[in-house]
Amino acid sequence: MRLFDTHAHLHFPDFAEDLPAVVERARAAGVRAMVTIGTDRETNRAVVELSKQYPDVWATVGIHPHDAGDAAEADFEEIERLARDEYWVVGFGEMGLDFFRDLSPRDAQAKVFRRQIDIARRVRKPLVIHCRDAHDETLAILGEERAGETGGVMHCFSGDVAIARRCLDLGLYISLAGPVTYKNARALPDVARFVPEDRLVVETDCPYLPPTPHRGKRNEPAYVGLTAEHVAGLRGADPEALSDALTVNAARLFRITLT
Ligand SMILES: [Zn+2]
Ligand SMILES: [Zn+2]
């Protein structure tokens, strides 16, 4: 089994005690690469440091919509510098809009989102997009800011088939996380069947959202195979072949050469 966890937060305190063991379990489960995702000033520094310690862990730098209200000019400069200078930084994000928790003013979220797309287009690295209860607004911004020129992924996709189609039309990948395995997965099984095989990836978003049967516990990259297997079941695909295809997609998305 060859797997790729496209979205993890390995630098979070949840993993401070046992990260080497977490990475070991991921490798043993067939995870060939993981991307640890920055969300604010402190974590952007932390992801770069962490990715330097593990040859199979890569990083993205960005400002989460929750943190948009606190973003300063220096943060955008640092993101751009890290993405230009650091070998292990393979993308920007997570960025986007979150109208579910609304932890930052919506106009600040939109402004910070647009600014990061602009940086990503200039640096030519893909976007990792977070979107909750804001699909129309997110897709409008992605279109207006010509996000298709740099590409990216809708992480932890939570929309329906119609929204998935609009994301694909923008040139984005769709990433499915643990919720596709839940009983109340809503439209996600249909999305899992709908997205063309060459545009789909999987993630854990660990430590959050563990796939069945690990709900209620800490999530970790070793579990990404459970989501991939579930998606294979929904599509009537061979789990090993699909996992391999998703791994190739993720490597293409982040422009990583897997050895
Ligand atoms: Zn997110
Ligand atoms: Zn995340």
mmCIF file of C-alpha atoms and ligand atoms in Angstrom:
data_model
loop_
_atom_site.group_PDB
_atom_site.id
_atom_site.type_symbol
_atom_site.label_atom_id
_atom_site.label_comp_id
_atom_site.label_asym_id
_atom_site.label_seq_id
_atom_site.Cartn_x
_atom_site.Cartn_y
_atom_site.Cartn_z
ATOM 1 C CA MET A 1 0.000 0.000 0.000
ATOM 2 C CA ARG A 2 1.367 3.406 -1.001
ATOM 3 C CA LEU A 3 -0.275 6.378 0.728
ATOM 4 C CA PHE A 4 0.136 10.155 0.997
ATOM 5 C CA ASP A 5 -1.343 12.228 3.840
ATOM 6 C CA THR A 6 -1.878 15.602 2.165
ATOM 7 C CA HIS A 7 -2.959 17.474 5.306
ATOM 8 C CA ALA A 8 -1.686 16.954 8.850
ATOM 9 C CA HIS A 9 -0.774 19.166 11.782
ATOM 10 C CA LEU A 10 2.149 17.176 13.155
ATOM 11 C CA HIS A 11 3.616 20.249 14.838
ATOM 12 C CA PHE A 12 0.583 20.620 17.128
ATOM 13 C CA PRO A 13 1.111 20.012 20.863
ATOM 14 C CA ASP A 14 -1.008 16.842 20.540
ATOM 15 C CA PHE A 15 2.055 15.140 19.019
ATOM 16 C CA ALA A 16 4.768 16.712 21.168
ATOM 17 C CA GLU A 17 5.206 13.612 23.325
ATOM 18 C CA ASP A 18 5.499 10.911 20.680
ATOM 19 C CA LEU A 19 6.027 12.345 17.192
ATOM 20 C CA PRO A 20 8.830 9.925 16.201
ATOM 21 C CA ALA A 21 6.533 6.990 17.008
ATOM 22 C CA VAL A 22 3.661 8.626 15.088
ATOM 23 C CA VAL A 23 5.871 9.022 12.016
ATOM 24 C CA GLU A 24 7.120 5.432 12.394
ATOM 25 C CA ARG A 25 3.552 4.081 12.502
ATOM 26 C CA ALA A 26 2.719 6.102 9.382
ATOM 27 C CA ARG A 27 5.667 4.613 7.517
ATOM 28 C CA ALA A 28 4.734 1.108 8.678
ATOM 29 C CA ALA A 29 1.213 1.708 7.311
ATOM 30 C CA GLY A 30 2.628 2.622 3.883
ATOM 31 C CA VAL A 31 2.500 6.410 4.164
ATOM 32 C CA ARG A 32 5.221 7.624 1.840
ATOM 33 C CA ALA A 33 4.805 11.357 2.429
ATOM 34 C CA MET A 34 2.980 13.724 4.767
ATOM 35 C CA VAL A 35 2.432 17.466 4.525
ATOM 36 C CA THR A 36 2.242 19.340 7.814
ATOM 37 C CA ILE A 37 0.166 22.485 7.433
ATOM 38 C CA GLY A 38 0.899 25.886 8.983
ATOM 39 C CA THR A 39 -1.903 28.133 10.184
ATOM 40 C CA ASP A 40 -0.312 31.245 11.692
ATOM 41 C CA ARG A 41 2.979 32.987 12.460
ATOM 42 C CA GLU A 42 4.191 30.500 15.080
ATOM 43 C CA THR A 43 3.106 27.340 13.309
ATOM 44 C CA ASN A 44 4.579 28.495 9.985
ATOM 45 C CA ARG A 45 7.957 28.499 11.650
ATOM 46 C CA ALA A 46 7.256 25.214 13.399
ATOM 47 C CA VAL A 47 6.276 23.359 10.203
ATOM 48 C CA VAL A 48 9.479 24.373 8.453
ATOM 49 C CA GLU A 49 11.597 23.200 11.375
ATOM 50 C CA LEU A 50 9.697 19.935 11.633
ATOM 51 C CA SER A 51 9.891 19.157 7.924
ATOM 52 C CA LYS A 52 13.664 19.484 8.071
ATOM 53 C CA GLN A 53 13.798 16.677 10.628
ATOM 54 C CA TYR A 54 11.926 14.052 8.610
ATOM 55 C CA PRO A 55 12.688 13.361 4.936
ATOM 56 C CA ASP A 56 9.096 12.263 4.300
ATOM 57 C CA VAL A 57 7.434 15.280 5.951
ATOM 58 C CA TRP A 58 6.842 18.408 3.849
ATOM 59 C CA ALA A 59 5.300 21.716 4.865
ATOM 60 C CA THR A 60 2.975 24.510 3.789
ATOM 61 C CA VAL A 61 2.877 28.019 5.229
ATOM 62 C CA GLY A 62 -0.194 30.195 5.500
ATOM 63 C CA ILE A 63 -2.719 32.060 7.578
ATOM 64 C CA HIS A 64 -5.872 30.193 8.569
ATOM 65 C CA PRO A 65 -9.144 32.137 8.339
ATOM 66 C CA HIS A 66 -9.432 31.797 12.131
ATOM 67 C CA ASP A 67 -6.186 33.797 12.425
ATOM 68 C CA ALA A 68 -6.911 36.282 9.647
ATOM 69 C CA GLY A 69 -7.896 39.011 12.076
ATOM 70 C CA ASP A 70 -4.387 39.010 13.586
ATOM 71 C CA ALA A 71 -2.410 38.881 10.325
ATOM 72 C CA ALA A 72 0.200 41.619 9.890
ATOM 73 C CA GLU A 73 2.217 42.736 6.876
ATOM 74 C CA ALA A 74 5.294 40.958 8.261
ATOM 75 C CA ASP A 75 3.408 37.653 8.211
ATOM 76 C CA PHE A 76 2.809 37.853 4.468
ATOM 77 C CA GLU A 77 6.458 38.735 3.910
ATOM 78 C CA GLU A 78 7.561 35.782 6.012
ATOM 79 C CA ILE A 79 5.258 33.354 4.214
ATOM 80 C CA GLU A 80 6.632 34.456 0.867
ATOM 81 C CA ARG A 81 10.216 34.238 2.064
ATOM 82 C CA LEU A 82 9.768 30.766 3.572
ATOM 83 C CA ALA A 83 8.075 29.471 0.446
ATOM 84 C CA ARG A 84 10.818 30.860 -1.792
ATOM 85 C CA ASP A 85 13.802 29.864 0.330
ATOM 86 C CA GLU A 86 12.887 26.640 2.059
ATOM 87 C CA TYR A 87 13.160 23.413 0.094
ATOM 88 C CA TRP A 88 10.573 21.610 2.244
ATOM 89 C CA VAL A 89 7.824 24.211 1.772
ATOM 90 C CA VAL A 90 5.647 22.862 -1.041
ATOM 91 C CA GLY A 91 2.590 25.091 -0.869
ATOM 92 C CA PHE A 92 0.584 27.839 0.782
ATOM 93 C CA GLY A 93 -2.095 27.443 3.397
ATOM 94 C CA GLU A 94 -4.144 26.650 4.956
ATOM 95 C CA MET A 95 -6.126 29.645 3.820
ATOM 96 C CA GLY A 96 -9.731 30.355 2.966
ATOM 97 C CA LEU A 97 -13.017 31.243 4.586
ATOM 98 C CA ASP A 98 -14.701 29.799 7.660
ATOM 99 C CA PHE A 99 -18.195 31.194 8.179
ATOM 100 C CA PHE A 100 -19.062 28.281 10.481
ATOM 101 C CA ARG A 101 -16.930 29.320 13.420
ATOM 102 C CA ASP A 102 -16.471 32.936 12.304
ATOM 103 C CA LEU A 103 -13.444 33.460 14.541
ATOM 104 C CA SER A 104 -12.199 36.385 12.424
ATOM 105 C CA PRO A 105 -14.259 39.141 10.801
ATOM 106 C CA ARG A 106 -15.399 38.001 7.358
ATOM 107 C CA ASP A 107 -13.900 40.960 5.522
ATOM 108 C CA ALA A 108 -10.511 40.201 7.134
ATOM 109 C CA GLN A 109 -10.820 36.543 6.139
ATOM 110 C CA ALA A 110 -11.480 37.495 2.520
ATOM 111 C CA LYS A 111 -8.655 40.017 2.412
ATOM 112 C CA VAL A 112 -6.087 37.630 3.890
ATOM 113 C CA PHE A 113 -7.268 34.852 1.579
ATOM 114 C CA ARG A 114 -6.893 37.027 -1.547
ATOM 115 C CA ARG A 115 -3.484 38.221 -0.463
ATOM 116 C CA GLN A 116 -2.193 34.672 -0.065
ATOM 117 C CA ILE A 117 -3.513 33.574 -3.455
ATOM 118 C CA ASP A 118 -1.623 36.485 -4.974
ATOM 119 C CA ILE A 119 1.610 35.433 -3.242
ATOM 120 C CA ALA A 120 1.116 31.805 -4.267
ATOM 121 C CA ARG A 121 0.589 32.780 -7.904
ATOM 122 C CA ARG A 122 3.817 34.746 -7.906
ATOM 123 C CA VAL A 123 5.842 32.039 -6.132
ATOM 124 C CA ARG A 124 4.095 29.311 -8.167
ATOM 125 C CA LYS A 125 3.225 26.904 -5.408
ATOM 126 C CA PRO A 126 -0.214 25.354 -4.858
ATOM 127 C CA LEU A 127 -2.933 26.453 -2.443
ATOM 128 C CA VAL A 128 -4.343 24.451 0.453
ATOM 129 C CA ILE A 129 -7.865 25.799 0.860
ATOM 130 C CA HIS A 130 -9.999 25.605 3.980
ATOM 131 C CA CYS A 131 -13.696 26.265 3.437
ATOM 132 C CA ARG A 132 -16.562 25.878 5.878
ATOM 133 C CA ASP A 133 -20.064 27.141 5.205
ATOM 134 C CA ALA A 134 -18.654 29.578 2.639
ATOM 135 C CA HIS A 135 -18.504 27.712 -0.654
ATOM 136 C CA ASP A 136 -20.007 30.403 -2.896
ATOM 137 C CA GLU A 137 -17.765 33.112 -1.447
ATOM 138 C CA THR A 138 -14.661 30.894 -1.556
ATOM 139 C CA LEU A 139 -15.226 29.844 -5.152
ATOM 140 C CA ALA A 140 -15.881 33.449 -6.188
ATOM 141 C CA ILE A 141 -12.573 34.593 -4.695
ATOM 142 C CA LEU A 142 -10.674 31.666 -6.223
ATOM 143 C CA GLY A 143 -12.062 32.574 -9.641
ATOM 144 C CA GLU A 144 -11.466 36.308 -9.326
ATOM 145 C CA GLU A 145 -7.900 35.825 -8.076
ATOM 146 C CA ARG A 146 -7.140 33.319 -10.845
ATOM 147 C CA ALA A 147 -6.237 30.545 -8.434
ATOM 148 C CA GLY A 148 -6.252 28.081 -11.312
ATOM 149 C CA GLU A 149 -2.904 29.505 -12.428
ATOM 150 C CA THR A 150 -1.158 28.050 -9.393
ATOM 151 C CA GLY A 151 -3.543 25.180 -8.606
ATOM 152 C CA GLY A 152 -4.362 23.720 -5.261
ATOM 153 C CA VAL A 153 -6.590 21.506 -3.202
ATOM 154 C CA MET A 154 -9.918 21.899 -1.420
ATOM 155 C CA HIS A 155 -8.900 20.317 1.855
ATOM 156 C CA CYS A 156 -11.337 18.292 3.990
ATOM 157 C CA PHE A 157 -13.946 18.752 1.308
ATOM 158 C CA SER A 158 -17.388 19.281 2.852
ATOM 159 C CA GLY A 159 -19.566 20.261 -0.106
ATOM 160 C CA ASP A 160 -21.735 18.296 -2.519
ATOM 161 C CA VAL A 161 -21.263 17.086 -6.090
ATOM 162 C CA ALA A 162 -22.260 20.453 -7.604
ATOM 163 C CA ILE A 163 -19.629 22.254 -5.533
ATOM 164 C CA ALA A 164 -17.059 19.567 -6.320
ATOM 165 C CA ARG A 165 -17.714 20.112 -10.015
ATOM 166 C CA ARG A 166 -17.093 23.854 -9.644
ATOM 167 C CA CYS A 167 -13.802 23.159 -7.813
ATOM 168 C CA LEU A 168 -12.708 20.787 -10.564
ATOM 169 C CA ASP A 169 -13.588 23.413 -13.166
ATOM 170 C CA LEU A 170 -11.206 25.785 -11.379
ATOM 171 C CA GLY A 171 -8.474 23.178 -11.754
ATOM 172 C CA LEU A 172 -8.405 22.176 -8.098
ATOM 173 C CA TYR A 173 -7.969 18.773 -6.503
ATOM 174 C CA ILE A 174 -10.519 17.484 -3.983
ATOM 175 C CA SER A 175 -9.258 16.072 -0.691
ATOM 176 C CA LEU A 176 -11.388 13.733 1.383
ATOM 177 C CA ALA A 177 -10.772 13.259 5.101
ATOM 178 C CA GLY A 178 -12.216 11.104 7.899
ATOM 179 C CA PRO A 179 -15.793 12.447 7.604
ATOM 180 C CA VAL A 180 -16.340 10.472 4.369
ATOM 181 C CA THR A 181 -16.204 7.346 6.578
ATOM 182 C CA TYR A 182 -18.839 8.602 9.051
ATOM 183 C CA LYS A 183 -22.436 7.418 9.192
ATOM 184 C CA ASN A 184 -23.608 11.015 8.723
ATOM 185 C CA ALA A 185 -21.307 11.600 5.741
ATOM 186 C CA ARG A 186 -24.110 13.433 3.877
ATOM 187 C CA ALA A 187 -23.038 14.157 0.277
ATOM 188 C CA LEU A 188 -19.450 12.932 0.710
ATOM 189 C CA PRO A 189 -19.979 9.358 -0.557
ATOM 190 C CA ASP A 190 -21.462 10.797 -3.763
ATOM 191 C CA VAL A 191 -18.504 13.161 -4.033
ATOM 192 C CA ALA A 192 -16.118 10.233 -3.513
ATOM 193 C CA ARG A 193 -17.733 8.448 -6.454
ATOM 194 C CA PHE A 194 -17.959 11.568 -8.635
ATOM 195 C CA VAL A 195 -14.441 13.045 -8.597
ATOM 196 C CA PRO A 196 -12.252 11.694 -11.431
ATOM 197 C CA GLU A 197 -9.512 9.405 -10.169
ATOM 198 C CA ASP A 198 -6.755 11.796 -11.246
ATOM 199 C CA ARG A 199 -8.157 14.731 -9.220
ATOM 200 C CA LEU A 200 -8.738 13.079 -5.862
ATOM 201 C CA VAL A 201 -6.449 12.951 -2.794
ATOM 202 C CA VAL A 202 -6.898 11.959 0.858
ATOM 203 C CA GLU A 203 -5.781 13.433 4.159
ATOM 204 C CA THR A 204 -6.153 12.983 7.897
ATOM 205 C CA ASP A 205 -6.288 16.637 9.083
ATOM 206 C CA CYS A 206 -4.842 15.049 12.216
ATOM 207 C CA PRO A 207 -5.107 15.437 15.173
ATOM 208 C CA TYR A 208 -8.726 16.144 14.187
ATOM 209 C CA LEU A 209 -11.421 14.095 12.451
ATOM 210 C CA PRO A 210 -10.188 10.494 12.826
ATOM 211 C CA PRO A 211 -11.790 8.052 10.389
ATOM 212 C CA THR A 212 -14.040 5.246 11.612
ATOM 213 C CA PRO A 213 -13.304 3.297 13.885
ATOM 214 C CA HIS A 214 -11.057 5.809 15.642
ATOM 215 C CA ARG A 215 -13.623 8.550 16.219
ATOM 216 C CA GLY A 216 -13.221 10.301 19.532
ATOM 217 C CA LYS A 217 -9.478 9.633 19.666
ATOM 218 C CA ARG A 218 -6.465 11.522 18.359
ATOM 219 C CA ASN A 219 -6.075 11.126 14.613
ATOM 220 C CA GLU A 220 -2.665 10.423 13.019
ATOM 221 C CA PRO A 221 -1.251 9.866 9.513
ATOM 222 C CA ALA A 222 -1.204 6.066 9.884
ATOM 223 C CA TYR A 223 -5.016 6.171 9.626
ATOM 224 C CA VAL A 224 -5.125 7.801 6.184
ATOM 225 C CA GLY A 225 -5.300 4.335 4.629
ATOM 226 C CA LEU A 226 -8.685 3.762 6.312
ATOM 227 C CA THR A 227 -10.096 6.749 4.447
ATOM 228 C CA ALA A 228 -8.495 5.626 1.175
ATOM 229 C CA GLU A 229 -9.922 2.124 1.607
ATOM 230 C CA HIS A 230 -13.362 3.480 2.365
ATOM 231 C CA VAL A 231 -13.235 5.667 -0.736
ATOM 232 C CA ALA A 232 -12.125 2.659 -2.797
ATOM 233 C CA GLY A 233 -15.136 0.743 -1.477
ATOM 234 C CA LEU A 234 -17.487 3.558 -2.467
ATOM 235 C CA ARG A 235 -15.997 3.668 -5.968
ATOM 236 C CA GLY A 236 -15.853 -0.096 -6.374
ATOM 237 C CA ALA A 237 -12.097 0.246 -6.903
ATOM 238 C CA ASP A 238 -9.207 -1.920 -5.775
ATOM 239 C CA PRO A 239 -7.892 -0.279 -2.556
ATOM 240 C CA GLU A 240 -4.259 -0.769 -3.403
ATOM 241 C CA ALA A 241 -4.552 0.564 -6.946
ATOM 242 C CA LEU A 242 -6.633 3.547 -5.833
ATOM 243 C CA SER A 243 -4.248 4.397 -2.960
ATOM 244 C CA ASP A 244 -1.415 4.343 -5.430
ATOM 245 C CA ALA A 245 -3.273 6.642 -7.835
ATOM 246 C CA LEU A 246 -4.102 9.080 -5.016
ATOM 247 C CA THR A 247 -0.458 9.091 -3.952
ATOM 248 C CA VAL A 248 0.643 9.943 -7.486
ATOM 249 C CA ASN A 249 -1.962 12.735 -7.569
ATOM 250 C CA ALA A 250 -0.724 14.208 -4.285
ATOM 251 C CA ALA A 251 2.870 14.155 -5.486
ATOM 252 C CA ARG A 252 1.775 15.955 -8.672
ATOM 253 C CA LEU A 253 -0.252 18.485 -6.690
ATOM 254 C CA PHE A 254 2.687 19.413 -4.437
ATOM 255 C CA ARG A 255 5.313 18.815 -7.146
ATOM 256 C CA ILE A 256 7.122 16.309 -4.971
ATOM 257 C CA THR A 257 9.222 13.516 -6.452
ATOM 258 C CA LEU A 258 8.616 10.351 -4.456
ATOM 259 C CA THR A 259 11.652 8.118 -4.228
HETATM 260 ZN ZN ZN B 1 -8.828 23.283 7.651
HETATM 261 ZN ZN ZN B 2 -6.009 21.679 8.882
#
